[in-house]
Short mmCIF file of C-alpha atoms in Angstrom, two decimals:
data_model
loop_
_atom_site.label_atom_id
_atom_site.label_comp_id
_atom_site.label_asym_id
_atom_site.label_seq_id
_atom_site.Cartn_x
_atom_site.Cartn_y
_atom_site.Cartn_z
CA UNK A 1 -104.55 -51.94 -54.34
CA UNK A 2 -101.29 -49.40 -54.77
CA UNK A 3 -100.84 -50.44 -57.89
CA UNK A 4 -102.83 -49.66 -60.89
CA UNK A 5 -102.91 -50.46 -64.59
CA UNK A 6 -101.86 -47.48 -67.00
CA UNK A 7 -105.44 -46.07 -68.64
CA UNK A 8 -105.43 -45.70 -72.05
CA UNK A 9 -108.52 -43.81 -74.03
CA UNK A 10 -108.99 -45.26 -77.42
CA UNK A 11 -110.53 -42.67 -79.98
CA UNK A 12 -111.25 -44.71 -82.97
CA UNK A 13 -113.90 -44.39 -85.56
CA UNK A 14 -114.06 -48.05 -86.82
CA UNK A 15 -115.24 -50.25 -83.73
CA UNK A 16 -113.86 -53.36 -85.11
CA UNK A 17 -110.43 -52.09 -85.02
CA UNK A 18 -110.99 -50.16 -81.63
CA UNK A 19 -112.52 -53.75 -80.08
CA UNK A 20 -109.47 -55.45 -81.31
CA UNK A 21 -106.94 -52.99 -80.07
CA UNK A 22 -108.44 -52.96 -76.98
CA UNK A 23 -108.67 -56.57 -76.44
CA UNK A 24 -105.00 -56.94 -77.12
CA UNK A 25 -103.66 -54.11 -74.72
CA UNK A 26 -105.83 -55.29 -72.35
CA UNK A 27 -104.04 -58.71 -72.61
CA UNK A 28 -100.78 -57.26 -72.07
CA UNK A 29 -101.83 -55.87 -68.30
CA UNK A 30 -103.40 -52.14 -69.72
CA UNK A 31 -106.91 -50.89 -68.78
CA UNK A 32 -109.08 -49.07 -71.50
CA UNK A 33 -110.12 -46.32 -69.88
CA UNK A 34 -112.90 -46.00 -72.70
CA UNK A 35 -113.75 -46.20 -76.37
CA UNK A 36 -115.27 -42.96 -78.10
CA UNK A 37 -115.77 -42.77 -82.11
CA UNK A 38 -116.00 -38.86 -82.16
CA UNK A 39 -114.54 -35.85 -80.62
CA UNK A 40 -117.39 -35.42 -77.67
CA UNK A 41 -117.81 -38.56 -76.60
CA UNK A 42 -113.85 -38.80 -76.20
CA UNK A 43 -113.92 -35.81 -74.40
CA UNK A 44 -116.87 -36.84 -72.12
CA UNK A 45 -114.74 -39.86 -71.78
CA UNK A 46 -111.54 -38.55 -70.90
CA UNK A 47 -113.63 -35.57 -68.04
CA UNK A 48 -115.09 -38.61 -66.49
CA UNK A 49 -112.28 -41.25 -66.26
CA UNK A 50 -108.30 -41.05 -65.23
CA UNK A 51 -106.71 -41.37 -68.49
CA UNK A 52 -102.59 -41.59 -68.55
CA UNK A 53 -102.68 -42.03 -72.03
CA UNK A 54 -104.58 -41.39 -75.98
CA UNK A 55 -104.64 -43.62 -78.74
CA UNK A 56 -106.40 -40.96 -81.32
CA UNK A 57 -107.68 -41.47 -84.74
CA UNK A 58 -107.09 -38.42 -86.84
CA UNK A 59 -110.52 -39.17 -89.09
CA UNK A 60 -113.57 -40.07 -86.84
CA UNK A 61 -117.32 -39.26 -86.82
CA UNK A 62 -118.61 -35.87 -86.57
CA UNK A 63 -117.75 -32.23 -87.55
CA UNK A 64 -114.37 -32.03 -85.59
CA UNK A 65 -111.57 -34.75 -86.14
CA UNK A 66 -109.19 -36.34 -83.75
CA UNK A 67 -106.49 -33.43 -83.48
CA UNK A 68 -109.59 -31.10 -82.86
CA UNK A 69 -110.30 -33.83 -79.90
CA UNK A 70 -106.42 -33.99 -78.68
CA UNK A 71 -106.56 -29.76 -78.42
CA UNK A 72 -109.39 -29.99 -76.28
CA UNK A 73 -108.31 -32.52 -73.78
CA UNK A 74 -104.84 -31.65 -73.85
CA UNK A 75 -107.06 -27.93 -72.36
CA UNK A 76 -108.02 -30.11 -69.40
CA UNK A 77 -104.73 -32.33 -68.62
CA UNK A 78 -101.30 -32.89 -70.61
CA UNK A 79 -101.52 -36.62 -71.49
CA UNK A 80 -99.51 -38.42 -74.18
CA UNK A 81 -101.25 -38.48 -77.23
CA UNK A 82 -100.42 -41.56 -79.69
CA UNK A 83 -101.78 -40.99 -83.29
CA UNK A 84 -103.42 -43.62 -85.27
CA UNK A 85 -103.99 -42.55 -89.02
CA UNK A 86 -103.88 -43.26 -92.53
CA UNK A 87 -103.52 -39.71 -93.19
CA UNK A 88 -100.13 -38.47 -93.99
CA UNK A 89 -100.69 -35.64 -95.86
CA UNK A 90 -98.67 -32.45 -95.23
CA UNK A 91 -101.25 -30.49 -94.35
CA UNK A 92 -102.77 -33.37 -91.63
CA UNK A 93 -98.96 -33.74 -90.22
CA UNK A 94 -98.14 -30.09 -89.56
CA UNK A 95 -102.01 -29.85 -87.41
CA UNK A 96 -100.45 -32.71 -85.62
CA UNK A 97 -97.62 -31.46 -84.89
CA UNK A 98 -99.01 -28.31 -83.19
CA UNK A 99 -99.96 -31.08 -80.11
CA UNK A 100 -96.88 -32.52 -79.42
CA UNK A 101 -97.59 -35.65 -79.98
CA UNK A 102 -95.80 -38.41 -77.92
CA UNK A 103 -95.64 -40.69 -81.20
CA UNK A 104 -97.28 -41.42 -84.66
CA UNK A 105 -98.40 -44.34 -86.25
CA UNK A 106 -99.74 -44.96 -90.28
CA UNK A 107 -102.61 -47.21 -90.52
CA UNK A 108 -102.25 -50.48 -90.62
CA UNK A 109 -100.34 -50.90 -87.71
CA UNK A 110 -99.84 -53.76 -85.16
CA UNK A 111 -100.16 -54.33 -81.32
CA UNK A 112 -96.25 -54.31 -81.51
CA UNK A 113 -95.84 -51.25 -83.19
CA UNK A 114 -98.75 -49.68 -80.52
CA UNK A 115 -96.66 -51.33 -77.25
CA UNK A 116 -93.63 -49.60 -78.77
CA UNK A 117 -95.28 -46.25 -79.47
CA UNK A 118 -96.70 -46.44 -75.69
CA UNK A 119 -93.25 -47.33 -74.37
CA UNK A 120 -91.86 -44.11 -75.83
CA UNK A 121 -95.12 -42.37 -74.90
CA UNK A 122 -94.55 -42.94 -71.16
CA UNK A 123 -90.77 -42.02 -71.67
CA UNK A 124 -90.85 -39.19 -73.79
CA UNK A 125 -93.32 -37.21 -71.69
CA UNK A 126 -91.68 -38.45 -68.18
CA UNK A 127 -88.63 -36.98 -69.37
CA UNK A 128 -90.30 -33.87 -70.57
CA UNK A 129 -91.46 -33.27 -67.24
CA UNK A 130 -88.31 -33.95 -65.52
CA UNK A 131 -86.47 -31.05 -67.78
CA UNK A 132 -89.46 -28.93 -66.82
CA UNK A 133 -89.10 -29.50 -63.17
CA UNK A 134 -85.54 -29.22 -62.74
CA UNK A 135 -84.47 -27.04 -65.89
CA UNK A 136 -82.19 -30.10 -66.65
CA UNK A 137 -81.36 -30.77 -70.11
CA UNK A 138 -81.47 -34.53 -70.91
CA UNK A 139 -78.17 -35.07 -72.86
CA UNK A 140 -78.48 -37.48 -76.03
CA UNK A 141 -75.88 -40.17 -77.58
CA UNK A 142 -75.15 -40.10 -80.64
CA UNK A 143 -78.25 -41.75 -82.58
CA UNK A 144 -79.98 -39.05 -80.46
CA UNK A 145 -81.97 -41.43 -78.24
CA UNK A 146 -81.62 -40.53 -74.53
CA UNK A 147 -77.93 -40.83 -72.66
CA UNK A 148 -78.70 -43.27 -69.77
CA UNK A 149 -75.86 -44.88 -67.63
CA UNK A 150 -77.84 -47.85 -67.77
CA UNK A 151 -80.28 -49.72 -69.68
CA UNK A 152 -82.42 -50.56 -67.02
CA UNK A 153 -83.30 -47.12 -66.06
CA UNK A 154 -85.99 -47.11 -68.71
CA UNK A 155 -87.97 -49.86 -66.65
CA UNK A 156 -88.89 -46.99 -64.35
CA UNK A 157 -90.49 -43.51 -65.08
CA UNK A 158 -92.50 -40.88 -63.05
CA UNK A 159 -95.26 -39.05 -64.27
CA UNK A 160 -97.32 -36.41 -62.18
CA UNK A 161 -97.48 -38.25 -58.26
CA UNK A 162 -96.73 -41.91 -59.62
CA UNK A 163 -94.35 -44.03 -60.87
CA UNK A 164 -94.49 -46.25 -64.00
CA UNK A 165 -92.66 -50.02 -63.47
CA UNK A 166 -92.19 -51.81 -66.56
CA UNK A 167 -93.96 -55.16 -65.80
CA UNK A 168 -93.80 -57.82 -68.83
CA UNK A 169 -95.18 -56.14 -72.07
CA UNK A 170 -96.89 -53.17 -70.19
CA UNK A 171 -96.19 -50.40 -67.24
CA UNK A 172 -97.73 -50.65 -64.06
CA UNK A 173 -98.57 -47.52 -62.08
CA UNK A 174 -98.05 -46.88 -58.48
CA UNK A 175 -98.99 -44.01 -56.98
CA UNK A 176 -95.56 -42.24 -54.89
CA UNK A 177 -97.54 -42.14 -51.73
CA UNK A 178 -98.35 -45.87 -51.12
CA UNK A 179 -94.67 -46.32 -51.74
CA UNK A 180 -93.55 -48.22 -48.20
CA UNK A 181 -89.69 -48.98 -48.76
CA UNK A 182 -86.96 -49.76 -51.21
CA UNK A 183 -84.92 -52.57 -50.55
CA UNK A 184 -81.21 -53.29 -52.44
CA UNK A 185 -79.65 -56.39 -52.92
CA UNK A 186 -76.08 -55.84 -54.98
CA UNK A 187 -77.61 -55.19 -58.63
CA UNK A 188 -80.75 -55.50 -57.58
CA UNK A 189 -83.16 -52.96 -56.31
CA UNK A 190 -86.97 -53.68 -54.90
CA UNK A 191 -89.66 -51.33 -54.66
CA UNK A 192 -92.17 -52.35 -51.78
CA UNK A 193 -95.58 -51.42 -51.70
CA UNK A 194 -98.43 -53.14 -49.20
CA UNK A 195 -99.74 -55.71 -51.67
CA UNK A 196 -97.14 -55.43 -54.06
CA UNK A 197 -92.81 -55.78 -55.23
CA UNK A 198 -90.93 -55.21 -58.38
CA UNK A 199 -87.55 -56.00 -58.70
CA UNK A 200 -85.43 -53.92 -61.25
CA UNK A 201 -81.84 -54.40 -62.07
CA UNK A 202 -80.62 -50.67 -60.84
CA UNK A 203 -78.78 -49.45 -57.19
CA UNK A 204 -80.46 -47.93 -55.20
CA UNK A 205 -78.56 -44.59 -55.58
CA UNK A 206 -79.77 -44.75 -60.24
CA UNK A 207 -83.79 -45.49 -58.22
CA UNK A 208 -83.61 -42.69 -55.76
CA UNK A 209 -82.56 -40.16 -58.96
CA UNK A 210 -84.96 -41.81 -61.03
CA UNK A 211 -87.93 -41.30 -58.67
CA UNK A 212 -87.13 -38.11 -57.10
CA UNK A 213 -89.62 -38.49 -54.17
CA UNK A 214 -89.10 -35.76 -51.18
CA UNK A 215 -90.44 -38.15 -49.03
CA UNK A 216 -88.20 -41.35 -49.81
CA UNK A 217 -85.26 -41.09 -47.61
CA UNK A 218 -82.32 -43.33 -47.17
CA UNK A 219 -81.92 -44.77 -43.66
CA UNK A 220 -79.39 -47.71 -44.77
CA UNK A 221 -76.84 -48.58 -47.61
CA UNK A 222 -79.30 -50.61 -48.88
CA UNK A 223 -82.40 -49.31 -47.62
CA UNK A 224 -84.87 -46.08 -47.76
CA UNK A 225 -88.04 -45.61 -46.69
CA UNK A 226 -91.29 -43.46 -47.54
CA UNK A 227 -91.16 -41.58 -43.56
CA UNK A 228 -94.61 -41.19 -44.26
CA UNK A 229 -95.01 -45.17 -43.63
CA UNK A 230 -93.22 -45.71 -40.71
CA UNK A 231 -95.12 -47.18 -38.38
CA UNK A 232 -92.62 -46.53 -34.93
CA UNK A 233 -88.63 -45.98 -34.93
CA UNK A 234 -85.90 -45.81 -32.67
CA UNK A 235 -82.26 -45.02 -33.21
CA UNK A 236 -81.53 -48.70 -34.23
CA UNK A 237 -84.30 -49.42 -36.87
CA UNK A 238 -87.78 -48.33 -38.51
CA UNK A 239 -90.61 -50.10 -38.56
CA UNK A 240 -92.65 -50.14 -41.64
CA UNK A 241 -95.43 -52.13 -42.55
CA UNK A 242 -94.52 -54.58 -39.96
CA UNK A 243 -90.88 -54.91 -40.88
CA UNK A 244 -87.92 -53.89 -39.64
CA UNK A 245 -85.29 -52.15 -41.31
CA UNK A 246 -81.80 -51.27 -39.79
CA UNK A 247 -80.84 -47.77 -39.73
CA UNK A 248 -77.52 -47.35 -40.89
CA UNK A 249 -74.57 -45.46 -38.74
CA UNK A 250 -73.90 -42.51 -41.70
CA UNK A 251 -77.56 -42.34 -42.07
CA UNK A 252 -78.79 -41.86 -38.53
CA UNK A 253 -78.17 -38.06 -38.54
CA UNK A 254 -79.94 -37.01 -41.96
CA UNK A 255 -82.89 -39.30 -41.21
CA UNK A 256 -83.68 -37.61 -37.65
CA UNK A 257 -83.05 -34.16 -39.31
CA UNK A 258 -86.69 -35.25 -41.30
CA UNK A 259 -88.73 -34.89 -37.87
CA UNK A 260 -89.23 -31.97 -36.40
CA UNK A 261 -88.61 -32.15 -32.64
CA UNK A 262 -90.03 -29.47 -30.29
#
């Protein structure tokens, strides 16, 4: 299937509380990647399985703790890395602050407080790539939370080669490739893949920006297409995954300008 569940590694040193966590993220649509209690299992973990994000445990078993664990994995990929301690100290905050975490939570906390911290998790380093990709800075409002022109833009992140829908209480990832079309419908905006639709509350002009695929190209006012997925086309309409879309009059020319005719 195109779309996936986000993977989450949980490093946690009491299993009750990892079991538990786990149970309830998995209830909201995420997939646990794995459970470790110490530094080299969680790394094992994390070489072996696609993780998109960390829930870490500063204190678990073994000579190295949980911020010796994020340094090493972050050595491998850049993940978001969620914090789950009791320790506050000064000296335990500035180690933690040398990963960048993407949020930080003091023990006890609840499966609300964790959906939130994963929300901004996703966002926080989706941005960070964006302003590392274009050399855009991200302006801020006032409260210094991100400056959006809408709301609804936050249902909808990219990360690496996929994008993250927000689906209920939890993202769903779909890889940019098995993208097939986007279809919009006045406020409304669909993203098709084979087995799969979400329906945000965005134009399609705030989508295209958002997911800043190469290969997504508009062939209508209220259609683009992956051209990697089109099936056959003539100058009148594409054909993609056994439907067919109209091409529009103003789009014609920049649409044929993506083959290269010899």
């Amino acid at each position: 299937m195109p779309a996936e569940k986000v993977n989450i590694l949980i490093v946690e040193d009491e299993s009750i509380v990892a079991l538990d966590l786990a149970s309830g993220l998995e209830h909201d649509g995420y997939n646990i990647a794995g459970i470790a209690d110490n530094a080299e299992e969680a790394q094992q973990l994390f070489t072996e399985n696609e993780v998109d994000i960390i829930l870490m445990d500063v204190n678990i078993i073994g000579e190295k703790d949980g911020i010796d664990a994020a340094i090493e994995t972050l050595k491998q990929k850049a993940v978001p890395i969620i914090y789950l301690t009791a320790f506050t100290d000064a000296l335990t905050i500035e180690r933690i602050k040398q990963t960048h975490p993407a949020a930080f939570l003091s023990k006890p906390y609840t499966l609300t407080n964790v959906r939130i911290a994963i929300d901004l998790a996703v966002n926080n380093f989706a941005v960070s790539r964006e302003q590392q990709s274009t050399g855009k800075i991200i302006p801020l409002d006032k409260d210094g939370s991100r400056s959006t022109s809408s709301p609804e833009k936050e249902m909808i992140l990219r990360m690496h080669d996929h994008i993250f829908v927000k689906h209920n209480y939890a993202f769903v990832k779909l890889k940019l490739s098995e993208l097939l079309y986007i279809e919009a419908d006045n406020n409304y905006t669909s993203i098709i893949a084979a087995d799969k639709k979400f329906l945000l509350r965005l134009s399609l002009n705030q989508l295209l920006e958002k997911i800043n695929y190469k290969s997504l190209v508009r062939i209508h006012r209220s259609y683009a297409v992956n051209i990697n997925a089109i099936q056959s086309f003539n100058e009148q309409e594409v054909e993609v995954n056994q439907q067919h879309l109209p091409i529009g009059r103003n789009y014609k020319e920049e649409f044929m300008k993506q083959f290269d005719f010899r």
